[in-house]
PDB file of C-alpha atoms in Angstrom:
ATOM      1  CA  MET A 456      -3.066  -1.431   7.478  1.00 82.00           C
ATOM      2  CA  LYS A 457      -0.009  -1.788   6.098  1.00 88.00           C
ATOM      3  CA  LEU A 458       0.706  -5.412   6.377  1.00 97.00           C
ATOM      4  CA  ARG A 459       3.919  -7.631   5.039  1.00 97.00           C
ATOM      5  CA  THR A 460       4.170 -10.966   3.573  1.00 97.00           C
ATOM      6  CA  SER A 461       6.704 -13.163   5.059  1.00 96.00           C
ATOM      7  CA  PRO A 462       8.593 -15.715   2.513  1.00 95.00           C
ATOM      8  CA  ASN A 463       6.606 -18.655   3.439  1.00 94.00           C
ATOM      9  CA  GLY A 464       3.869 -16.720   3.180  1.00 95.00           C
ATOM     10  CA  GLN A 465       2.563 -16.067   6.523  1.00 97.00           C
ATOM     11  CA  ALA A 466       1.560 -12.145   7.028  1.00 98.00           C
ATOM     12  CA  MET A 467       3.713  -9.433   8.411  1.00 98.00           C
ATOM     13  CA  PRO A 468       3.039  -6.292  10.449  1.00 98.00           C
ATOM     14  CA  GLY A 469       4.846  -2.892   9.718  1.00 97.00           C
ATOM     15  CA  PRO A 470       8.493  -2.410  10.550  1.00 97.00           C
ATOM     16  CA  THR A 471       9.469  -2.098  13.838  1.00 98.00           C
ATOM     17  CA  GLN A 472       9.359   1.127  15.246  1.00 98.00           C
ATOM     18  CA  ALA A 473      12.200   1.041  17.820  1.00 98.00           C
ATOM     19  CA  PHE A 474      10.893   3.109  21.186  1.00 98.00           C
ATOM     20  CA  GLY A 475      13.377   3.868  24.485  1.00 98.00           C
ATOM     21  CA  LYS A 476      13.569   5.558  27.822  1.00 98.00           C
ATOM     22  CA  GLU A 477      10.681   8.295  26.210  1.00 98.00           C
ATOM     23  CA  ALA A 478       7.920   5.361  26.038  1.00 98.00           C
ATOM     24  CA  PHE A 479       7.959   5.084  30.048  1.00 98.00           C
ATOM     25  CA  GLU A 480       7.757   8.600  31.457  1.00 98.00           C
ATOM     26  CA  VAL A 481       4.767  10.445  33.154  1.00 98.00           C
ATOM     27  CA  ILE A 482       2.427  10.957  30.419  1.00 98.00           C
ATOM     28  CA  ASP A 483      -1.341  13.003  30.206  1.00 97.00           C
ATOM     29  CA  HIS A 484      -2.956   9.938  28.469  1.00 97.00           C
ATOM     30  CA  THR A 485      -2.777   5.995  28.200  1.00 98.00           C
ATOM     31  CA  GLU A 486      -0.502   4.266  25.531  1.00 98.00           C
ATOM     32  CA  ILE A 487      -0.226   1.100  24.699  1.00 98.00           C
ATOM     33  CA  ARG A 488       2.535  -0.507  22.788  1.00 98.00           C
ATOM     34  CA  TRP A 489       2.557  -3.813  20.833  1.00 98.00           C
ATOM     35  CA  LEU A 490       6.148  -5.618  21.787  1.00 98.00           C
ATOM     36  CA  GLY A 491       5.498  -8.680  18.986  1.00 97.00           C
ATOM     37  CA  ASN A 492       3.045 -11.608  19.167  1.00 96.00           C
ATOM     38  CA  ALA A 493       1.525 -11.566  22.989  1.00 97.00           C
ATOM     39  CA  SER A 494       3.725  -8.954  24.857  1.00 98.00           C
ATOM     40  CA  LEU A 495       2.873  -5.597  25.739  1.00 98.00           C
ATOM     41  CA  LEU A 496       3.335  -2.334  27.476  1.00 98.00           C
ATOM     42  CA  ILE A 497       1.107   0.396  29.049  1.00 98.00           C
ATOM     43  CA  ASN A 498       1.586   3.874  29.827  1.00 98.00           C
ATOM     44  CA  SER A 499      -1.256   4.942  32.163  1.00 98.00           C
ATOM     45  CA  ARG A 500      -0.051   8.494  32.995  1.00 98.00           C
ATOM     46  CA  GLY A 501       3.602   7.520  33.608  1.00 98.00           C
ATOM     47  CA  THR A 502       2.481   3.852  35.431  1.00 98.00           C
ATOM     48  CA  ASN A 503       4.133   1.168  33.027  1.00 98.00           C
ATOM     49  CA  LEU A 504       2.389  -2.576  33.164  1.00 98.00           C
ATOM     50  CA  LEU A 505       4.483  -4.840  31.281  1.00 98.00           C
ATOM     51  CA  ILE A 506       2.227  -8.110  29.832  1.00 98.00           C
ATOM     52  CA  ASP A 507       3.827 -11.321  29.271  1.00 98.00           C
ATOM     53  CA  PRO A 508       7.135  -9.741  27.683  1.00 97.00           C
ATOM     54  CA  ILE A 509       8.857 -12.090  25.519  1.00 96.00           C
ATOM     55  CA  LEU A 510      12.005  -9.790  24.389  1.00 96.00           C
ATOM     56  CA  ASP A 511      15.089 -12.538  25.016  1.00 94.00           C
ATOM     57  CA  GLY A 512      15.405 -15.947  24.340  1.00 85.00           C
ATOM     58  CA  PHE A 513      12.117 -16.771  22.249  1.00 88.00           C
ATOM     59  CA  ASP A 514      12.506 -20.569  21.464  1.00 84.00           C
ATOM     60  CA  MET A 515      11.255 -20.212  17.836  1.00 90.00           C
ATOM     61  CA  PRO A 516      12.442 -18.486  14.868  1.00 94.00           C
ATOM     62  CA  LEU A 517      11.292 -15.129  14.805  1.00 96.00           C
ATOM     63  CA  LEU A 518       9.791 -12.537  11.742  1.00 97.00           C
ATOM     64  CA  ILE A 519      10.381  -9.537  13.459  1.00 97.00           C
ATOM     65  CA  ASP A 520      13.003  -7.105  15.604  1.00 97.00           C
ATOM     66  CA  MET A 521      11.987  -6.610  19.030  1.00 97.00           C
ATOM     67  CA  PRO A 522      11.131  -2.910  19.668  1.00 98.00           C
ATOM     68  CA  ILE A 523      13.508  -2.260  22.652  1.00 98.00           C
ATOM     69  CA  LYS A 524      16.349  -4.177  24.266  1.00 97.00           C
ATOM     70  CA  SER A 525      15.489  -5.721  28.240  1.00 98.00           C
ATOM     71  CA  LYS A 526      18.207  -4.509  29.512  1.00 97.00           C
ATOM     72  CA  GLU A 527      17.218  -0.495  28.405  1.00 98.00           C
ATOM     73  CA  ILE A 528      13.465  -0.710  29.831  1.00 98.00           C
ATOM     74  CA  PRO A 529      14.393   1.735  32.803  1.00 98.00           C
ATOM     75  CA  GLN A 530      10.800   0.803  35.236  1.00 98.00           C
ATOM     76  CA  VAL A 531       7.603  -1.630  35.448  1.00 98.00           C
ATOM     77  CA  ASP A 532       5.536  -0.910  38.275  1.00 98.00           C
ATOM     78  CA  ALA A 533       3.867  -3.926  37.261  1.00 98.00           C
ATOM     79  CA  LEU A 534       4.772  -7.464  35.371  1.00 98.00           C
ATOM     80  CA  LEU A 535       2.180  -9.670  34.539  1.00 98.00           C
ATOM     81  CA  ILE A 536       2.321 -13.004  33.458  1.00 98.00           C
ATOM     82  CA  SER A 537      -0.994 -14.711  32.005  1.00 98.00           C
ATOM     83  CA  HIS A 538       0.495 -18.261  31.787  1.00 98.00           C
ATOM     84  CA  ILE A 539       3.077 -20.015  31.671  1.00 97.00           C
ATOM     85  CA  ASP A 540       3.805 -20.789  28.242  1.00 96.00           C
ATOM     86  CA  GLY A 541       6.920 -19.662  26.483  1.00 93.00           C
ATOM     87  CA  ASP A 542       5.729 -17.184  24.249  1.00 94.00           C
ATOM     88  CA  HIS A 543       4.256 -15.602  27.727  1.00 96.00           C
ATOM     89  CA  LEU A 544       7.138 -15.938  30.859  1.00 97.00           C
ATOM     90  CA  SER A 545      10.682 -15.390  29.822  1.00 96.00           C
ATOM     91  CA  PHE A 546      12.784 -16.003  32.591  1.00 97.00           C
ATOM     92  CA  GLU A 547      16.104 -14.083  30.725  1.00 97.00           C
ATOM     93  CA  THR A 548      13.718 -10.857  30.290  1.00 98.00           C
ATOM     94  CA  LEU A 549      12.569 -11.177  33.381  1.00 98.00           C
ATOM     95  CA  ALA A 550      16.254 -11.657  34.622  1.00 98.00           C
ATOM     96  CA  ASN A 551      17.466  -8.640  32.649  1.00 98.00           C
ATOM     97  CA  ILE A 552      14.634  -6.171  34.402  1.00 98.00           C
ATOM     98  CA  LYS A 553      14.430  -7.079  37.460  1.00 98.00           C
ATOM     99  CA  ASP A 554      16.149  -4.184  39.599  1.00 98.00           C
ATOM    100  CA  VAL A 555      13.854  -2.144  37.597  1.00 98.00           C
ATOM    101  CA  THR A 556      10.328  -4.144  38.186  1.00 98.00           C
ATOM    102  CA  LYS A 557       8.724  -3.115  40.946  1.00 98.00           C
ATOM    103  CA  SER A 558       5.944  -5.899  41.211  1.00 98.00           C
ATOM    104  CA  TYR A 559       5.587  -9.331  39.988  1.00 98.00           C
ATOM    105  CA  HIS A 560       1.696 -10.881  39.436  1.00 98.00           C
ATOM    106  CA  ALA A 561       0.332 -14.127  37.877  1.00 98.00           C
ATOM    107  CA  PRO A 562      -2.181 -17.260  38.881  1.00 98.00           C
ATOM    108  CA  THR A 563      -1.961 -19.775  40.613  1.00 98.00           C
ATOM    109  CA  TYR A 564       1.080 -22.420  39.957  1.00 98.00           C
ATOM    110  CA  VAL A 565       2.632 -19.406  37.755  1.00 98.00           C
ATOM    111  CA  ALA A 566       2.948 -17.433  40.565  1.00 98.00           C
ATOM    112  CA  ASP A 567       5.172 -20.326  43.120  1.00 98.00           C
ATOM    113  CA  VAL A 568       7.247 -21.152  39.564  1.00 98.00           C
ATOM    114  CA  MET A 569       7.929 -16.985  39.412  1.00 98.00           C
ATOM    115  CA  THR A 570       8.620 -16.833  43.200  1.00 98.00           C
ATOM    116  CA  GLU A 571      10.729 -20.083  43.356  1.00 98.00           C
ATOM    117  CA  ALA A 572      12.742 -18.461  40.492  1.00 98.00           C
ATOM    118  CA  GLY A 573      13.581 -15.575  42.137  1.00 98.00           C
ATOM    119  CA  TYR A 574      10.725 -13.218  41.307  1.00 98.00           C
ATOM    120  CA  PRO A 575       8.190 -12.329  44.357  1.00 98.00           C
ATOM    121  CA  THR A 576       5.374 -12.701  42.433  1.00 98.00           C
ATOM    122  CA  SER A 577       1.960 -11.947  43.972  1.00 98.00           C
ATOM    123  CA  GLU A 578      -0.873 -14.484  43.344  1.00 98.00           C
ATOM    124  CA  HIS A 579      -4.418 -14.200  42.046  1.00 98.00           C
ATOM    125  CA  ALA A 580      -7.197 -16.186  41.233  1.00 98.00           C
ATOM    126  CA  VAL A 581      -9.296 -16.250  38.448  1.00 98.00           C
ATOM    127  CA  GLY A 582     -11.684 -12.712  39.422  1.00 98.00           C
ATOM    128  CA  ALA A 583      -9.651 -10.937  41.795  1.00 98.00           C
ATOM    129  CA  SER A 584      -8.670  -7.566  42.017  1.00 98.00           C
ATOM    130  CA  PHE A 585      -5.630  -5.496  42.616  1.00 98.00           C
ATOM    131  CA  ASP A 586      -4.630  -2.144  42.486  1.00 98.00           C
ATOM    132  CA  VAL A 587      -1.235  -1.100  40.403  1.00 98.00           C
ATOM    133  CA  ALA A 588      -0.808   3.265  41.463  1.00 98.00           C
ATOM    134  CA  ASP A 589      -4.423   4.240  39.839  1.00 96.00           C
ATOM    135  CA  ILE A 590      -5.107   1.611  37.788  1.00 98.00           C
ATOM    136  CA  ARG A 591      -7.730  -1.436  38.943  1.00 98.00           C
ATOM    137  CA  ILE A 592      -6.618  -4.921  37.545  1.00 98.00           C
ATOM    138  CA  THR A 593      -9.015  -7.968  37.675  1.00 98.00           C
ATOM    139  CA  THR A 594      -8.294 -11.331  36.572  1.00 98.00           C
ATOM    140  CA  THR A 595     -10.597 -12.730  33.957  1.00 98.00           C
ATOM    141  CA  PRO A 596     -10.821 -16.669  32.990  1.00 98.00           C
ATOM    142  CA  THR A 597      -9.942 -18.177  30.739  1.00 98.00           C
ATOM    143  CA  ILE A 598      -9.673 -22.048  29.292  1.00 98.00           C
ATOM    144  CA  HIS A 599      -5.840 -22.849  27.809  1.00 98.00           C
ATOM    145  CA  ASN A 600      -5.510 -25.709  29.717  1.00 97.00           C
ATOM    146  CA  TRP A 601      -3.972 -27.686  26.320  1.00 96.00           C
ATOM    147  CA  GLN A 602      -1.288 -29.241  28.304  1.00 97.00           C
ATOM    148  CA  ASN A 603      -3.306 -31.881  29.563  1.00 97.00           C
ATOM    149  CA  GLU A 604      -3.673 -33.697  26.232  1.00 96.00           C
ATOM    150  CA  MET A 605      -0.048 -34.006  25.277  1.00 96.00           C
ATOM    151  CA  THR A 606       2.242 -37.002  25.930  1.00 96.00           C
ATOM    152  CA  LYS A 607       5.869 -35.565  26.300  1.00 95.00           C
ATOM    153  CA  PRO A 608       6.807 -36.207  30.362  1.00 95.00           C
ATOM    154  CA  LYS A 609       7.587 -32.242  30.122  1.00 93.00           C
ATOM    155  CA  TYR A 610       4.024 -31.911  30.344  1.00 94.00           C
ATOM    156  CA  THR A 611       2.577 -34.786  31.933  1.00 96.00           C
ATOM    157  CA  PHE A 612       4.605 -34.700  35.464  1.00 96.00           C
ATOM    158  CA  ARG A 613       1.161 -32.921  36.790  1.00 96.00           C
ATOM    159  CA  GLU A 614      -2.259 -32.054  36.351  1.00 97.00           C
ATOM    160  CA  TRP A 615      -2.657 -28.229  34.718  1.00 97.00           C
ATOM    161  CA  LYS A 616      -5.619 -26.728  36.308  1.00 98.00           C
ATOM    162  CA  VAL A 617      -7.897 -24.271  34.458  1.00 98.00           C
ATOM    163  CA  GLU A 618      -7.218 -21.496  37.289  1.00 98.00           C
ATOM    164  CA  GLU A 619      -3.913 -21.301  36.532  1.00 98.00           C
ATOM    165  CA  TYR A 620      -4.274 -19.447  32.789  1.00 98.00           C
ATOM    166  CA  VAL A 621      -5.836 -15.809  33.258  1.00 98.00           C
ATOM    167  CA  GLY A 622      -6.444 -12.814  31.305  1.00 98.00           C
ATOM    168  CA  TYR A 623      -6.574  -9.124  32.400  1.00 98.00           C
ATOM    169  CA  TRP A 624      -9.151  -6.616  32.492  1.00 98.00           C
ATOM    170  CA  MET A 625      -7.985  -3.104  33.458  1.00 98.00           C
ATOM    171  CA  GLU A 626      -9.560   0.182  34.364  1.00 98.00           C
ATOM    172  CA  THR A 627      -7.467   3.283  33.655  1.00 98.00           C
ATOM    173  CA  SER A 628      -8.005   6.488  33.765  1.00 96.00           C
ATOM    174  CA  ASP A 629      -8.717   6.768  30.376  1.00 97.00           C
ATOM    175  CA  GLY A 630     -10.546   3.844  29.438  1.00 97.00           C
ATOM    176  CA  THR A 631     -10.756   0.054  30.442  1.00 98.00           C
ATOM    177  CA  ILE A 632      -8.666  -2.170  28.254  1.00 98.00           C
ATOM    178  CA  TRP A 633      -9.264  -6.108  27.923  1.00 98.00           C
ATOM    179  CA  LEU A 634      -6.920  -8.879  27.465  1.00 98.00           C
ATOM    180  CA  PRO A 635      -9.190 -12.135  27.646  1.00 98.00           C
ATOM    181  CA  SER A 636      -5.102 -13.483  27.061  1.00 98.00           C
ATOM    182  CA  ASP A 637      -4.801 -16.709  25.403  1.00 98.00           C
ATOM    183  CA  SER A 638      -8.393 -18.717  25.248  1.00 98.00           C
ATOM    184  CA  LYS A 639     -10.883 -20.912  23.882  1.00 98.00           C
ATOM    185  CA  LEU A 640     -14.425 -18.404  23.744  1.00 98.00           C
ATOM    186  CA  MET A 641     -15.996 -19.078  26.829  1.00 98.00           C
ATOM    187  CA  SER A 642     -19.783 -17.412  27.521  1.00 98.00           C
ATOM    188  CA  GLU A 643     -18.556 -15.255  30.499  1.00 98.00           C
ATOM    189  CA  HIS A 644     -15.961 -13.684  27.658  1.00 98.00           C
ATOM    190  CA  LEU A 645     -19.321 -12.855  26.433  1.00 98.00           C
ATOM    191  CA  GLU A 646     -20.926 -11.358  29.059  1.00 98.00           C
ATOM    192  CA  MET A 647     -18.310  -7.962  29.911  1.00 98.00           C
ATOM    193  CA  PRO A 648     -19.082  -4.537  30.094  1.00 98.00           C
ATOM    194  CA  GLU A 649     -17.833  -3.097  26.695  1.00 98.00           C
ATOM    195  CA  PRO A 650     -14.370  -2.300  26.976  1.00 98.00           C
ATOM    196  CA  ASP A 651     -12.704   0.734  25.147  1.00 98.00           C
ATOM    197  CA  VAL A 652      -9.714  -1.606  23.464  1.00 98.00           C
ATOM    198  CA  ILE A 653      -9.513  -5.484  23.747  1.00 98.00           C
ATOM    199  CA  LEU A 654      -5.987  -7.381  23.354  1.00 98.00           C
ATOM    200  CA  PHE A 655      -7.307  -9.226  20.411  1.00 98.00           C
ATOM    201  CA  ASP A 656      -5.825 -12.522  20.075  1.00 98.00           C
ATOM    202  CA  PHE A 657      -7.836 -13.959  16.751  1.00 98.00           C
ATOM    203  CA  SER A 658      -5.833 -17.136  16.492  1.00 97.00           C
ATOM    204  CA  ASP A 659      -7.730 -20.217  14.119  1.00 97.00           C
ATOM    205  CA  ASN A 660      -6.831 -22.620  16.675  1.00 97.00           C
ATOM    206  CA  GLU A 661      -8.836 -25.041  19.246  1.00 97.00           C
ATOM    207  CA  TRP A 662      -7.144 -24.027  21.797  1.00 97.00           C
ATOM    208  CA  HIS A 663      -7.038 -20.656  21.292  1.00 97.00           C
ATOM    209  CA  ILE A 664     -10.701 -18.277  20.664  1.00 98.00           C
ATOM    210  CA  THR A 665     -10.781 -19.970  16.647  1.00 98.00           C
ATOM    211  CA  TYR A 666     -11.426 -17.090  14.105  1.00 98.00           C
ATOM    212  CA  ASP A 667     -15.291 -17.340  14.052  1.00 98.00           C
ATOM    213  CA  GLY A 668     -14.912 -16.935  18.063  1.00 98.00           C
ATOM    214  CA  ALA A 669     -13.271 -13.987  17.357  1.00 98.00           C
ATOM    215  CA  VAL A 670     -15.459 -12.501  15.482  1.00 98.00           C
ATOM    216  CA  LYS A 671     -18.319 -13.146  17.774  1.00 98.00           C
ATOM    217  CA  LEU A 672     -15.999 -11.893  20.449  1.00 98.00           C
ATOM    218  CA  ALA A 673     -15.589  -8.360  18.347  1.00 98.00           C
ATOM    219  CA  ASN A 674     -18.791  -7.922  17.247  1.00 98.00           C
ATOM    220  CA  THR A 675     -20.678  -8.794  20.954  1.00 98.00           C
ATOM    221  CA  TYR A 676     -17.998  -5.117  21.658  1.00 98.00           C
ATOM    222  CA  PRO A 677     -19.057  -3.033  18.497  1.00 98.00           C
ATOM    223  CA  ASN A 678     -17.347  -0.246  19.853  1.00 97.00           C
ATOM    224  CA  ALA A 679     -13.989  -1.332  21.199  1.00 98.00           C
ATOM    225  CA  GLU A 680     -11.016  -0.937  19.573  1.00 98.00           C
ATOM    226  CA  LEU A 681      -9.006  -4.300  19.026  1.00 98.00           C
ATOM    227  CA  ILE A 682      -5.607  -4.209  19.086  1.00 98.00           C
ATOM    228  CA  CYS A 683      -4.358  -7.026  16.931  1.00 98.00           C
ATOM    229  CA  ILE A 684      -1.793  -9.777  18.874  1.00 98.00           C
ATOM    230  CA  HIS A 685      -0.590 -12.941  18.824  1.00 97.00           C
ATOM    231  CA  TRP A 686       0.232 -12.921  14.734  1.00 98.00           C
ATOM    232  CA  GLY A 687       2.769 -12.038  12.364  1.00 97.00           C
ATOM    233  CA  SER A 688       6.008 -12.786  15.184  1.00 97.00           C
ATOM    234  CA  VAL A 689       6.925 -16.268  14.796  1.00 97.00           C
ATOM    235  CA  ASP A 690       8.336 -17.856  11.774  1.00 96.00           C
ATOM    236  CA  ALA A 691       5.701 -20.688  11.580  1.00 94.00           C
ATOM    237  CA  ALA A 692       3.414 -21.082   8.544  1.00 94.00           C
ATOM    238  CA  ASP A 693       2.347 -24.667   9.787  1.00 93.00           C
ATOM    239  CA  TRP A 694       0.953 -23.562  13.128  1.00 95.00           C
ATOM    240  CA  SER A 695      -2.579 -21.630  13.344  1.00 95.00           C
ATOM    241  CA  THR A 696      -1.286 -20.426  16.690  1.00 95.00           C
ATOM    242  CA  PHE A 697       0.546 -17.889  15.476  1.00 95.00           C
ATOM    243  CA  ASN A 698       0.026 -17.171  11.408  1.00 94.00           C
ATOM    244  CA  GLY A 699      -3.714 -14.848  11.867  1.00 96.00           C
ATOM    245  CA  ASN A 700      -4.042 -12.087   9.092  1.00 98.00           C
ATOM    246  CA  PRO A 701      -5.565  -9.053  10.497  1.00 98.00           C
ATOM    247  CA  ALA A 702      -6.937  -8.784   6.987  1.00 98.00           C
ATOM    248  CA  ASP A 703      -9.240 -10.815   7.218  1.00 98.00           C
ATOM    249  CA  LEU A 704     -11.140  -9.493   9.611  1.00 98.00           C
ATOM    250  CA  LEU A 705     -11.955  -6.685   8.078  1.00 98.00           C
ATOM    251  CA  GLU A 706     -14.676  -8.571   6.048  1.00 96.00           C
ATOM    252  CA  ASP A 707     -16.544  -9.898   9.206  1.00 98.00           C
ATOM    253  CA  VAL A 708     -16.377  -7.405  12.084  1.00 98.00           C
ATOM    254  CA  LEU A 709     -18.800  -4.894  13.149  1.00 98.00           C
ATOM    255  CA  ASN A 710     -17.034  -1.491  12.315  1.00 98.00           C
ATOM    256  CA  PRO A 711     -13.834  -2.941  11.020  1.00 98.00           C
ATOM    257  CA  GLU A 712     -12.011   1.095  11.226  1.00 97.00           C
ATOM    258  CA  ARG A 713     -11.097  -0.751  14.948  1.00 98.00           C
ATOM    259  CA  VAL A 714      -9.036  -3.095  14.153  1.00 98.00           C
ATOM    260  CA  HIS A 715      -5.404  -1.900  14.363  1.00 98.00           C
ATOM    261  CA  ALA A 716      -2.126  -4.034  12.856  1.00 98.00           C
ATOM    262  CA  LEU A 717       0.146  -2.162  14.501  1.00 98.00           C
ATOM    263  CA  ALA A 718       4.027  -2.469  14.139  1.00 98.00           C
ATOM    264  CA  PRO A 719       5.764  -3.660  17.003  1.00 98.00           C
ATOM    265  CA  GLY A 720       6.138  -1.306  18.721  1.00 98.00           C
ATOM    266  CA  GLU A 721       3.958   1.508  17.607  1.00 98.00           C
ATOM    267  CA  LYS A 722       2.256   3.484  20.044  1.00 98.00           C
ATOM    268  CA  PHE A 723      -1.843   3.709  20.012  1.00 98.00           C
ATOM    269  CA  VAL A 724      -3.257   6.571  22.597  1.00 98.00           C
ATOM    270  CA  LEU A 725      -6.457   5.485  23.630  1.00 96.00           C
ATOM    271  CA  PRO A 726      -8.913   8.609  23.188  1.00 84.00           C
ATOM    272  CA  LYS A 727      -9.911  10.732  25.858  1.00 71.00           C
ATOM    273  CA  LYS A 728     -12.991  10.596  27.954  1.00 67.00           C
ATOM    274  CA  PRO A 729     -15.605  13.216  28.206  1.00 62.00           C
ATOM    275  CA  ASN A 730     -14.109  15.886  30.878  1.00 59.00           C
ATOM    276  CA  THR A 731     -10.649  14.069  31.437  1.00 57.00           C
ATOM    277  CA  PRO A 732      -8.286  16.178  32.464  1.00 58.00           C
TER     278      PRO A 732
END
């Protein structure tokens, strides 16, 4: 695990591994790339999913460089947004990839906001399934409507509903990938089939999973690979949302060799299942 430390004491990933159009080409397996914070690219045999991409206009200071410029992205088969928070939805990035994006997917309300902004977005209820080429995607429940506790007018103009935030369960030819997304730990999260990979938020924050909750989730699925996200990217040492340390997990999760603290842009290849061509 190659970690660095920021001047303010935050754990940081290794240096960014830049990539280009080759990451979007047809391949004979499935690759996952963490793009920093909560942004992800999944290439499953040439079908490309981009999840919560923030490659431009991040509204907080960053500790990392982006591994690719948004205007250099050649193809997006489906863009998935989990919720409306500013570290998950960037209209600047969406504008830069609009011409190469085939479809948009988001939960209720978020889909309306995106559609009104010029991005025709399919709305998906919690538990709904849809297909992108040969990938089956199902939304999973979350609890992350923290805005209801705020007092600033930019939050109080409406009631924020639980169903406006989702995770994504993705079934590929090479295995299952689960993004629980930003969420308090729910009983439903502990009753899933065991995924092959969890895109793992371990933020010790009351509107995220909390560290103890993250360990409980990880140990409920002791064979799932854990790709750490939502850490090491934002220069915010006093925000528990952003300053988790993947090395801490090595002490507490079963089979700690499955904890992966990737560098931004570094690829993780799903191991092929037996009898998979």
